[in-house]
Coordinates of C-alpha atoms in Angstrom, one line a residue:
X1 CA 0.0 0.0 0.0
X2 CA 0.9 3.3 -0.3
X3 CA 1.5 5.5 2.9
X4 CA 1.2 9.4 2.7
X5 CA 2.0 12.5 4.6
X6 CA 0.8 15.9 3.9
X7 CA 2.4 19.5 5.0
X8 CA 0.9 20.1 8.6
X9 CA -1.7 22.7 7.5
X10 CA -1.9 23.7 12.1
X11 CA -0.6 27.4 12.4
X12 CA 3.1 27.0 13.9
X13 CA 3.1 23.0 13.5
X14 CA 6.7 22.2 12.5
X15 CA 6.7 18.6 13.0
X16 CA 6.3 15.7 10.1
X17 CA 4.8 12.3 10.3
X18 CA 7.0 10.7 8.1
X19 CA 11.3 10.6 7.9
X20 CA 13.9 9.8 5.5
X21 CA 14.4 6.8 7.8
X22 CA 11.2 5.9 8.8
X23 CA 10.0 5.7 5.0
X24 CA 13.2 3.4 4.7
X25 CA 11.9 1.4 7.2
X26 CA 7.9 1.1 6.0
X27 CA 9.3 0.2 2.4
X28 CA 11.2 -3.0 4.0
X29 CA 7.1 -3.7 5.1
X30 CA 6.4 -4.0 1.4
X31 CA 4.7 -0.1 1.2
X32 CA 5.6 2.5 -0.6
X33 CA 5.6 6.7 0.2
X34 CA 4.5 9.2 -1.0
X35 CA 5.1 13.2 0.8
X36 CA 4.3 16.3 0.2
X37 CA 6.7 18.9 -1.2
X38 CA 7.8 20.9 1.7
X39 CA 6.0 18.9 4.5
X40 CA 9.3 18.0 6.3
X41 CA 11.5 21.2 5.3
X42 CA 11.1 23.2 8.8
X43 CA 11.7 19.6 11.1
X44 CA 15.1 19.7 9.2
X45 CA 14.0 17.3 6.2
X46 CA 14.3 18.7 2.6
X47 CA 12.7 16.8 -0.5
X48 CA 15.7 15.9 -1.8
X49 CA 16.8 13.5 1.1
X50 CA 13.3 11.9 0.8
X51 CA 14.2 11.2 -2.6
X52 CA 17.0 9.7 -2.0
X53 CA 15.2 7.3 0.5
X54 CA 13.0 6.1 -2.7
X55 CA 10.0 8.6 -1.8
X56 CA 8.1 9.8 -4.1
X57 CA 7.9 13.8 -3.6
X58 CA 4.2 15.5 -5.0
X59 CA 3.4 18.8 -5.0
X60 CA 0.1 18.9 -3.8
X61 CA -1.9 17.7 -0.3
X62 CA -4.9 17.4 -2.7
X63 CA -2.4 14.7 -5.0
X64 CA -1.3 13.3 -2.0
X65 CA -4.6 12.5 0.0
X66 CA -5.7 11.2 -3.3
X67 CA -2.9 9.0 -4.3
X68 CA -2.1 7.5 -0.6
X69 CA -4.3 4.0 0.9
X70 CA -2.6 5.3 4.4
X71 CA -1.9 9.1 5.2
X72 CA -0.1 9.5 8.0
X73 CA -0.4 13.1 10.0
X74 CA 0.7 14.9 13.3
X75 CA -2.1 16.8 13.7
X76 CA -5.8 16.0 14.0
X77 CA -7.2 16.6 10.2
X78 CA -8.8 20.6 9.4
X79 CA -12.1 21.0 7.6
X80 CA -10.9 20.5 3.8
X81 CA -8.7 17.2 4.9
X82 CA -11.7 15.4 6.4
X83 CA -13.7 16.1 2.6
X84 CA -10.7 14.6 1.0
X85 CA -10.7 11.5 3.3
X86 CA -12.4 8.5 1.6
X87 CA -14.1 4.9 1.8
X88 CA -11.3 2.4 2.8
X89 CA -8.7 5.2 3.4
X90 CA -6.5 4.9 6.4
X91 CA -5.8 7.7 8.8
X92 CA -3.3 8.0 11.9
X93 CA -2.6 10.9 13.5
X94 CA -3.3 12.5 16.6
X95 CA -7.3 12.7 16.8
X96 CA -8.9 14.3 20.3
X97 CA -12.0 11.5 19.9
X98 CA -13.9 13.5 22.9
X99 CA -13.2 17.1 21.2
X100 CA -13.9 15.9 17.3
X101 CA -16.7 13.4 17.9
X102 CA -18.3 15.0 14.7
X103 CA -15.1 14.6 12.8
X104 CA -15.2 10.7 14.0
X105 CA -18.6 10.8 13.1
X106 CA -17.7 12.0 9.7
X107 CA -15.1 9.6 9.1
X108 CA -17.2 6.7 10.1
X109 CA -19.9 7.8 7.8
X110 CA -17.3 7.6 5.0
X111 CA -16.1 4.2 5.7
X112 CA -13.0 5.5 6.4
X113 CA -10.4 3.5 9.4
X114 CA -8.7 6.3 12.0
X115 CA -6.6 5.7 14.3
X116 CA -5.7 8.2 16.8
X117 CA -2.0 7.7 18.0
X118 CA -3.3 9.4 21.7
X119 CA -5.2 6.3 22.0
X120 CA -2.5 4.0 21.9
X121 CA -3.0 1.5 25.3
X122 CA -0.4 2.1 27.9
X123 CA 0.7 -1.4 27.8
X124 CA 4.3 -2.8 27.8
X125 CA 3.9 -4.3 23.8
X126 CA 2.7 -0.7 22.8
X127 CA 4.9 1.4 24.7
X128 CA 7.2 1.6 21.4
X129 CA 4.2 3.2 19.5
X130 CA 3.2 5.4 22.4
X131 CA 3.4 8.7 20.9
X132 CA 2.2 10.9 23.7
X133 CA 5.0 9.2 25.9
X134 CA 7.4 10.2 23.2
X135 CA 6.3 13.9 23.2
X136 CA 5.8 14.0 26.3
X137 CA 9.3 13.3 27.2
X138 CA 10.3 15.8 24.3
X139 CA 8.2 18.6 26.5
X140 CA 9.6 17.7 29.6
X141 CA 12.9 18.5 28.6
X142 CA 12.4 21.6 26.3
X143 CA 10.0 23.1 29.7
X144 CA 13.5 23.1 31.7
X145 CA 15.4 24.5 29.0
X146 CA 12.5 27.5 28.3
X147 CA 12.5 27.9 32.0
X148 CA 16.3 28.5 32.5
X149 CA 16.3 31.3 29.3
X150 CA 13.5 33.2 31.5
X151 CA 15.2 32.7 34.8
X152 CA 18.2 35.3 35.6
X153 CA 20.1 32.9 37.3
X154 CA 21.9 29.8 37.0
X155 CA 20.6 26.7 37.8
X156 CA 23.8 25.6 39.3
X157 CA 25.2 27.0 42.6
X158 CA 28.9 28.7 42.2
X159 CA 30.9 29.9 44.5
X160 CA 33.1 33.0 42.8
X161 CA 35.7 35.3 43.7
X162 CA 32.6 37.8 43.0
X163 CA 30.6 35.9 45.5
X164 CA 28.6 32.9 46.1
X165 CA 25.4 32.5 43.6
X166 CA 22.8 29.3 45.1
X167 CA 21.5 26.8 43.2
X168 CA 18.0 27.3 41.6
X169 CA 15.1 25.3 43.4
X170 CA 13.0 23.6 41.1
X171 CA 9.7 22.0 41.9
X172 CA 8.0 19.5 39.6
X173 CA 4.2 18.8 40.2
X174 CA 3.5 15.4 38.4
X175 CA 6.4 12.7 37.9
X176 CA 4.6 11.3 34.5
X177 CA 7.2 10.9 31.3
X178 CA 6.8 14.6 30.7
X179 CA 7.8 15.0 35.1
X180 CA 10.5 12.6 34.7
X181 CA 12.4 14.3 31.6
X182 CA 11.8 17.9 33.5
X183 CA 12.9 16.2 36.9
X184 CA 16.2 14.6 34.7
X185 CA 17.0 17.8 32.7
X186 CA 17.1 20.2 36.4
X187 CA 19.2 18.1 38.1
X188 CA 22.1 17.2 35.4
X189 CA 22.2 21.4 35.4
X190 CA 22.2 21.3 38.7
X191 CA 19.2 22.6 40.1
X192 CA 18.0 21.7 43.5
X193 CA 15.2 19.7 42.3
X194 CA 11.9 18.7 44.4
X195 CA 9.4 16.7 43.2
X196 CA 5.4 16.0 43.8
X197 CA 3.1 13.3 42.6
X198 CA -0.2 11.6 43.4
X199 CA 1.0 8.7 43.6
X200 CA 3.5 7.7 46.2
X201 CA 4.7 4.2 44.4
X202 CA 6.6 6.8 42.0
X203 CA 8.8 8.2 44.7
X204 CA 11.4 5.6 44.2
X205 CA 11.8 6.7 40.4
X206 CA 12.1 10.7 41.6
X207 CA 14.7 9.3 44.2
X208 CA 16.8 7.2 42.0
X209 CA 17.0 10.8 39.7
X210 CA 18.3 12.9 42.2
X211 CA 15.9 14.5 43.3
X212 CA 13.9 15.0 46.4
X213 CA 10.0 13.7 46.7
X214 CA 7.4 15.4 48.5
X215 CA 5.3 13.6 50.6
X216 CA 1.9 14.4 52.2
X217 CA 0.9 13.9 55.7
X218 CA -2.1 12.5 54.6
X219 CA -3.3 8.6 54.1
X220 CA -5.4 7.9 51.3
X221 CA -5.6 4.5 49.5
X222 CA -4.7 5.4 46.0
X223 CA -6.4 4.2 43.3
X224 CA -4.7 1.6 41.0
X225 CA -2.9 3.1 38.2
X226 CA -4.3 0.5 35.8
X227 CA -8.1 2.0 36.0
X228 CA -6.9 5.3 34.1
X229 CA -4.6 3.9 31.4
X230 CA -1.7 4.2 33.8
X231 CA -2.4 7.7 34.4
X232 CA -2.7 9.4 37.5
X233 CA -5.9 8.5 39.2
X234 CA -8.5 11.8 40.2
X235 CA -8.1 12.0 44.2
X236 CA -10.8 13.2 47.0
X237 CA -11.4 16.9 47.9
X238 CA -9.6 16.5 51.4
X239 CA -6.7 14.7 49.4
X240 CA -6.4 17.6 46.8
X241 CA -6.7 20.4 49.9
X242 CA -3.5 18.9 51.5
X243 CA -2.0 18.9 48.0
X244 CA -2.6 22.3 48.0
X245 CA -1.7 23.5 51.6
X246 CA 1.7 21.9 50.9
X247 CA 1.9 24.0 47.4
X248 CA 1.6 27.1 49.8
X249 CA 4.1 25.7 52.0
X250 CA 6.5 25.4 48.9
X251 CA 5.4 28.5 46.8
X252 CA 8.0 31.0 48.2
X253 CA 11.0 28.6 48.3
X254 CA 10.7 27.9 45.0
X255 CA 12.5 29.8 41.9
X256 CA 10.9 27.4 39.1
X257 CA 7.9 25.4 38.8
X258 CA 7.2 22.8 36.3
X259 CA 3.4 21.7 36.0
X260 CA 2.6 18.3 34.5
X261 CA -0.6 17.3 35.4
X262 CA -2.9 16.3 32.7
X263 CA -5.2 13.5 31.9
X264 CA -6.5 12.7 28.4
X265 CA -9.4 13.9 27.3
X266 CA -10.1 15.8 30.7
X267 CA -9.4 19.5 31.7
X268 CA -6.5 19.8 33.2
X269 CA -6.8 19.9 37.3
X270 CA -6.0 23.3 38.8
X271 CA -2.9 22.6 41.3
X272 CA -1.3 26.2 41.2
X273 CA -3.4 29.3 42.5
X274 CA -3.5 32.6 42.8
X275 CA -2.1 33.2 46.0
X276 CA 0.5 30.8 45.6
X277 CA 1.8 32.9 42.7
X278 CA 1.4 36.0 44.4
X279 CA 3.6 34.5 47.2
X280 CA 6.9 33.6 45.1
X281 CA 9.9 35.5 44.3
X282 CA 10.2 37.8 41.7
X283 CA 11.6 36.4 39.0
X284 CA 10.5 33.2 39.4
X285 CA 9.2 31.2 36.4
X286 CA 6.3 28.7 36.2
X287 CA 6.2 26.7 33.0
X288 CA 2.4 24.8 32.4
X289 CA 2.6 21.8 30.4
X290 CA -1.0 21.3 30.6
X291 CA -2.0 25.0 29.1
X292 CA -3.8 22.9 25.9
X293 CA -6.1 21.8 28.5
X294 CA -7.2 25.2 31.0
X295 CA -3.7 25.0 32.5
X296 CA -2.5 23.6 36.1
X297 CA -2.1 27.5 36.9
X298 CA -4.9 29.4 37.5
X299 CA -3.0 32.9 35.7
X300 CA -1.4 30.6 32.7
X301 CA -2.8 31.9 29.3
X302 CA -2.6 28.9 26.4
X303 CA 0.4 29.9 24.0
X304 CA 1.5 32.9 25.8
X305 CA 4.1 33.8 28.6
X306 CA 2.9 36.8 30.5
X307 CA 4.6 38.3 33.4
X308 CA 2.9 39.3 37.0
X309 CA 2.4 42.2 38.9
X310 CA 4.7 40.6 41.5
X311 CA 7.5 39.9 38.4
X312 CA 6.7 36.4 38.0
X313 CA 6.8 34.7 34.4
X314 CA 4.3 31.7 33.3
X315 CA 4.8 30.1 30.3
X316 CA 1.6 28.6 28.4
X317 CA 3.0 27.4 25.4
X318 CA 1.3 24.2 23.9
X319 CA 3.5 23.5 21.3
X320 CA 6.7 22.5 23.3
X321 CA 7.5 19.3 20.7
X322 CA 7.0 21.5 18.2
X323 CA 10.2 23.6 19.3
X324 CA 12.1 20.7 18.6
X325 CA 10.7 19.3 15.4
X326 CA 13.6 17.5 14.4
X327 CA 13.5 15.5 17.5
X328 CA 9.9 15.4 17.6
X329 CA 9.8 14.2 14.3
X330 CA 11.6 11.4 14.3
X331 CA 10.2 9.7 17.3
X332 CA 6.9 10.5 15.9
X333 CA 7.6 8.8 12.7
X334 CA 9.2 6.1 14.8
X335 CA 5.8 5.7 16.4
X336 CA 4.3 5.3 13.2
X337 CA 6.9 3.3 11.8
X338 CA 6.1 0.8 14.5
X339 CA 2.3 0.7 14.5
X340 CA 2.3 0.0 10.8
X341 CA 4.6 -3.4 11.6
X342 CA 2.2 -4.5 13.6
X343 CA -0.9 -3.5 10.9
X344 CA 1.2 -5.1 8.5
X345 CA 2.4 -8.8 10.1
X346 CA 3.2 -10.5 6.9
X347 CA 5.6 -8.0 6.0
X348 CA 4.1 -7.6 2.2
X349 CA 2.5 -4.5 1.8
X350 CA -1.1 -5.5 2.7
X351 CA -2.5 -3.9 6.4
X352 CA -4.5 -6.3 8.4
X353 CA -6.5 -4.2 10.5
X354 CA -7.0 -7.3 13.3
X355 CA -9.8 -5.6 15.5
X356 CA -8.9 -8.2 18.0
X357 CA -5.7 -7.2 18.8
X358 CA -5.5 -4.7 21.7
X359 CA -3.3 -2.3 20.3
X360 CA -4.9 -1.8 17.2
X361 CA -8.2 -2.0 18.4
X362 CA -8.1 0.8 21.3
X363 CA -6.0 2.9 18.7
X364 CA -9.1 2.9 16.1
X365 CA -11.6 5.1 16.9
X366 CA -13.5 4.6 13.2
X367 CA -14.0 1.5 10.9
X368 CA -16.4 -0.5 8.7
X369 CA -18.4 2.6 8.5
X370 CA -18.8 2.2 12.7
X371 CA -17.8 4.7 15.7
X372 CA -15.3 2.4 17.8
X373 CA -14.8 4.5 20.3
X374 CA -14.1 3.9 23.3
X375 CA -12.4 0.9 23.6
X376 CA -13.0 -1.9 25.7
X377 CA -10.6 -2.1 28.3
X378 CA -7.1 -4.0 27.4
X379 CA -7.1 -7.4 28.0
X380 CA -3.6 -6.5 29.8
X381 CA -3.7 -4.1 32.9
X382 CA -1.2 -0.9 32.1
X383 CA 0.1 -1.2 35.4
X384 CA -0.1 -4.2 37.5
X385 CA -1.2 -3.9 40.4
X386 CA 0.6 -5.1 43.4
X387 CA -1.0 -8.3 45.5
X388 CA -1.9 -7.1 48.3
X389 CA 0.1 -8.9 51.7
X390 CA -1.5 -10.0 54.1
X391 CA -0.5 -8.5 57.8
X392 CA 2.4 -10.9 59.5
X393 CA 0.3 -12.0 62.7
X394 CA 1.6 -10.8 66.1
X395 CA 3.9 -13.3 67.9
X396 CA 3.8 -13.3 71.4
X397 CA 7.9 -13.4 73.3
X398 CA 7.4 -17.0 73.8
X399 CA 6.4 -17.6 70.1
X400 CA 9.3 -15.8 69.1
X401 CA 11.8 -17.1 71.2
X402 CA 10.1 -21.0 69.9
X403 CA 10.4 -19.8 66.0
X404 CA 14.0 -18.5 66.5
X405 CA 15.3 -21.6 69.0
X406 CA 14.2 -23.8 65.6
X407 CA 15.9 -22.1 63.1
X408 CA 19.0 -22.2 65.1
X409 CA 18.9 -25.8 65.2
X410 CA 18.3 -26.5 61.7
X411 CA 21.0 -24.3 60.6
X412 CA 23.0 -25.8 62.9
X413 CA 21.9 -29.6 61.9
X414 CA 22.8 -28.1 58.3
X415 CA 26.0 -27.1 59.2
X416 CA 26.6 -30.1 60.7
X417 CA 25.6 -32.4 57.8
X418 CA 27.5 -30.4 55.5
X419 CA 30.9 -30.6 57.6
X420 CA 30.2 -34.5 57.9
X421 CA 30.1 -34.9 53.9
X422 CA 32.6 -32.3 53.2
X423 CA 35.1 -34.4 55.9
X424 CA 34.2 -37.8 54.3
X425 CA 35.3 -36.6 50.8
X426 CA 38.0 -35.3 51.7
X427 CA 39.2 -38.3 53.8
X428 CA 38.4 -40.8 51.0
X429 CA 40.4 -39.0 48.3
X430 CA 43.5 -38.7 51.0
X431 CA 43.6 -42.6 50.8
X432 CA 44.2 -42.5 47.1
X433 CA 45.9 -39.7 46.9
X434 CA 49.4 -38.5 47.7
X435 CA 50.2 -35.7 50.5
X436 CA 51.6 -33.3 48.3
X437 CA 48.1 -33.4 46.6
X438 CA 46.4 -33.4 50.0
X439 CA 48.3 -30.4 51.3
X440 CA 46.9 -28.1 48.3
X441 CA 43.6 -29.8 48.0
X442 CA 42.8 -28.4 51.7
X443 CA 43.8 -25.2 51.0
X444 CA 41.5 -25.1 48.0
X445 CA 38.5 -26.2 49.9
X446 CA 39.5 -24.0 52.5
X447 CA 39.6 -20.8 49.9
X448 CA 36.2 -21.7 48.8
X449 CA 34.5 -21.9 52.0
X450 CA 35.8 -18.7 53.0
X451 CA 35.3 -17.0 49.7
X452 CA 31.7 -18.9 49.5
X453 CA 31.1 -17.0 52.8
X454 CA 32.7 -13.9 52.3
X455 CA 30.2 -13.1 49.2
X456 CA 27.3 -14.5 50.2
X457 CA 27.4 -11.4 53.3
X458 CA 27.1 -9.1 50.4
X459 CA 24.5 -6.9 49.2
X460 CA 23.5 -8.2 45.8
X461 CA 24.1 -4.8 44.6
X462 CA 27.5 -5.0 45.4
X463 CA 28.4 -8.3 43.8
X464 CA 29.5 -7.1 40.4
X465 CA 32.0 -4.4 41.8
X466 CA 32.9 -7.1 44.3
X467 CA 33.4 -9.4 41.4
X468 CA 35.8 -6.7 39.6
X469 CA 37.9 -6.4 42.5
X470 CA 38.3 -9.7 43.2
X471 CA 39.6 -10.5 39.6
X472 CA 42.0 -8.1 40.2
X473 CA 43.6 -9.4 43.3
X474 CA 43.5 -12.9 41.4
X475 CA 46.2 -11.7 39.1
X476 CA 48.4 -12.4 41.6
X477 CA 49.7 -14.7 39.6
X478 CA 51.6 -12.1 37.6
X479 CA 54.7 -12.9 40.5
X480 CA 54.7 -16.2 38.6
X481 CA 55.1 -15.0 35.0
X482 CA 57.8 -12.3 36.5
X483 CA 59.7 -14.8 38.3
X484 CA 59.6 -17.3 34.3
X485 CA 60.6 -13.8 32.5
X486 CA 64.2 -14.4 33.4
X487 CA 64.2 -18.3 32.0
X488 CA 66.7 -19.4 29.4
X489 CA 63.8 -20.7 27.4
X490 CA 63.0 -18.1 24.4
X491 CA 59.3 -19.3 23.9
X492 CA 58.9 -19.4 28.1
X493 CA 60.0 -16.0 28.3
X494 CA 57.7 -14.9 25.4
X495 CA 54.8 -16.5 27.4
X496 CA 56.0 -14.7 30.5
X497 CA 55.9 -11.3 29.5
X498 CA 52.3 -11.9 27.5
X499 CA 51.2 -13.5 30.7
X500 CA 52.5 -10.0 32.7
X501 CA 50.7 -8.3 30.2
X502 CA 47.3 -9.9 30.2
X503 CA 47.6 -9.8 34.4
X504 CA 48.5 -5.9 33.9
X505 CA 45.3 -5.0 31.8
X506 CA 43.4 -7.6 34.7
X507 CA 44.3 -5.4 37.9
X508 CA 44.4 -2.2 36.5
X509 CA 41.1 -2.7 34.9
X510 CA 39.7 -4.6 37.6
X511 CA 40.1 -1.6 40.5
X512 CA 39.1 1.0 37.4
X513 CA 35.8 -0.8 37.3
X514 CA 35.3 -1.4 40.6
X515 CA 36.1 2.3 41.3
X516 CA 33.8 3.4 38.8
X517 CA 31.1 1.3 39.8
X518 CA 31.2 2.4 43.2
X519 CA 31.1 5.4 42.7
X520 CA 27.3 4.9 41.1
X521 CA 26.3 4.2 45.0
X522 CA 27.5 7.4 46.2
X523 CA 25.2 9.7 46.6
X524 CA 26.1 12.9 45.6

């Protein structure tokens, strides 16, 4: 079949559905491509290099919608778009099923299949076609980078002859992809970086990043991530007032906030007020990632950055991805590239829209002339939940004092048992052995026992730098290939100084490792 892309016709949309490399890719599926003139020149992509990929270049979106079985888009299809969709056409792009339900409807009507690439299932086979993930971790990122060319100071703390400048404090309200990348990007420049989120089980995630997570002192059973599509679940009114009494707390310690908080097809939940804007520093810069949908930020105007009375910035743009079309572009595309594998299993050019597969059927929102949206629920949970443990019973002293009295003895019977067997061995192979052989035999088993119990006391974490430095103290045996260098043997002393050679490369490598890998524990 033949897969399409059109110029973006969205005011300021700089992005491309389609790549030099992804087209490479979909014509190894049996397809063949077809672009627009011009509809990748501002992500970085002129027509030339689509040429040279084997794409066909024509000059019109009119010849293009016409010619292509599968048109392939960014942005949810404008007015004249949807009249030049047709029967048995194929559309993907990003869709808004709540916002457009005419559109759908249209589509439908016309027999035409959409899929809306926002609708992909957050399960672990899709997460390579998840699209929003893939922007969204493009927006994280570029939100840190707009924030530090509105803030006046570095993100960094230095201490100059001129004087000492403090690190910026960021906060991060939602620890989603988009949360994540902004929570990444603060801390590798340095920023003091703090981080909220609805649901506690992400704490670990914010910890292992660097930064610090900010808890509640409030108990509220969270809702499984799995009944919103992995998404952060709507919590109770006394839930959200904490939420925001510690935002208060917060507001005029912090120089930069990031909002992330957004669930699909939803308004976006208001977690930043008024007051907590008037009570932070001047200077201070709030960037709203959820602005396309009302904002977290009560003052945040969509696709704008205003400044407050009290000289604080707030950033609304809704078209961070956008700003970085070449990156955006070709994760997009990658996206793409990937849902059209699985439309097209037998590699040969022919899409199988399989309605019973879960990806592709909670992607399609249109087909056989029928409205299929929503989707049932995956057959997969997004997020496992936990099983739930049940609470150890109470032991009285007495019980304890019983359970621990019986593991004594049986480790001790197993100690035992194991001494017995490990003595009768080696008293059977000292009557058929000699006592040279005997006399470095014992050692041996003595090495291994204490080695065997040496390791087994540590963490598991440790074990691989363990391992390092231990096959570095093994090449000991570099004494022995020193001592052979000086033989009158040419081919010994050859295979001395290799073997001081290979040894050399083991302990110096060995402690580099270890040293390195230690260092990953440290906490800076």
């Amino acid at each position: 079949m033949k897969i399409g892309t059109p110029k973006e016709t969205f005011a300021g949309e700089r992005r491309v559905a389609m790549t030099p490399d992804s087209a490479t890719a979909l014509q190894k599926l049996g397809h063949t491509c077809v672009v627009e003139t011009g509809a990748g020149s501002e992500a970085g992509f002129a027509d030339a290099d689509y040429a040279a990929a084997g794409v066909e270049v024509v000059k019109t979106a009119a010849a293009l919608w016409k010619a292509a079985d599968v048109v392939a888009k960014v942005r949810a299809p404008d007015a004249t778009e949807m009249k030049r969709l047709r029967e048995g056409q194929t559309l993907i792009s990003f869709f808004s099923p709540v916002a457009d339900e005419a559109k759908m409807q249209s589509a439908a009507k016309k027999g035409a299949t959409v899929v809306a690439m926002e609708m992909i299932p957050r399960i672990s086979r899709a997460q390579k076609m998840d699209a929003l993930s893939s922007m969204a971790n493009i927006a994280g990122y570029r939100a840190v980078i707009e924030a530090g060319n509105n803030f006046g100071r570095f993100f960094t703390g230095q201490i100059t002859a001129a004087g000492k400048v403090p690190p910026a404090k960021v906060l991060v309200v939602g620890a989603g992809v988009a949360g994540l990348a902004a929570i990444g990007t603060s801390t590798s420049l340095g920023a003091i970086t703090y981080a909220f989120d609805v649901r506690p089980e992400v704490a670990e995630q914010v910890e292992s990043m660097g930064a610090e997570f900010v808890y509640l002192d409030f108990e509220e059973e969270q809702q499984d991530g799995s009944s919103s599509g992995g998404y952060a679940s709507v919590s109770s009114p006394e839930f959200r007032e904490a939420q925001l009494a510690k935002f208060r707390e917060l507001a005029p310690e912090v120089d930069i906030v990031i909002t992330t908080a957004l669930i699909p097809n939803r308004e976006a939940p208001e977690l930043w007020t008024e007051d907590m804007v008037a009570s932070m520093k001047p200077g201070s810069v709030i960037v709203d990632l959820a602005a396309e949908k009302g904002g977290n930020c009560k003052l945040t105007v969509a696709d704008e950055k205003i400044v407050t009375e009290n000289g604080v910035t707030i950033i609304g743009y809704t078209d961070f991805p956008s700003r970085m079309a070449t990156q955006s572009s070709s994760l997009y595309a990658t996206n793409i590239r990937h849902l059209m594998t699985d439309l097209t299993p037998e590699k040969d050019g022919v899409i199988d829209h399989n309605m019973e597969d879960d990806v592709i059927r909670g992607a399609t929102i249109a087909h056989a002339q029928e409205v299929t949206f929503p989707p049932p629920p995956p057959k997969v949970a997004a997020i496992a939940a936990a099983p739930k443990k049940e609470a150890a019973k109470e032991l009285t002293p007495e019980e304890k004092r019983a359970a621990e009295t019986a593991a004594f003895k049986a480790q001790t019977k197993n100690q035992v048992t194991l001494l017995a067997i490990g003595g009768a061995l080696i008293l059977l192979a000292g009557l058929y052995t000699p006592a040279s052989f005997m006399q470095h035999f014992i050692v041996f088993v003595l090495s291994v026992f204490i080695g065997f119990q040496v390791i087994w006391g540590v963490a598991h974490s440790l074990h691989t730098p363990l391992m390092a430095v231990t096959n570095a103290i093994s090449s000991i045996v570099i004494l022995g290939a020193l001592i052979q260098i000086g033989s009158t043997s040419g081919v010994i002393t050859f295979l001395s100084i290799f073997g001081v050679f290979m040894a050399s490369i083991n302990i110096f490598g060995g402690f580099l490792v270890t040293r390195r890998m230690l260092a990953m524990f440290q906490k800076s």
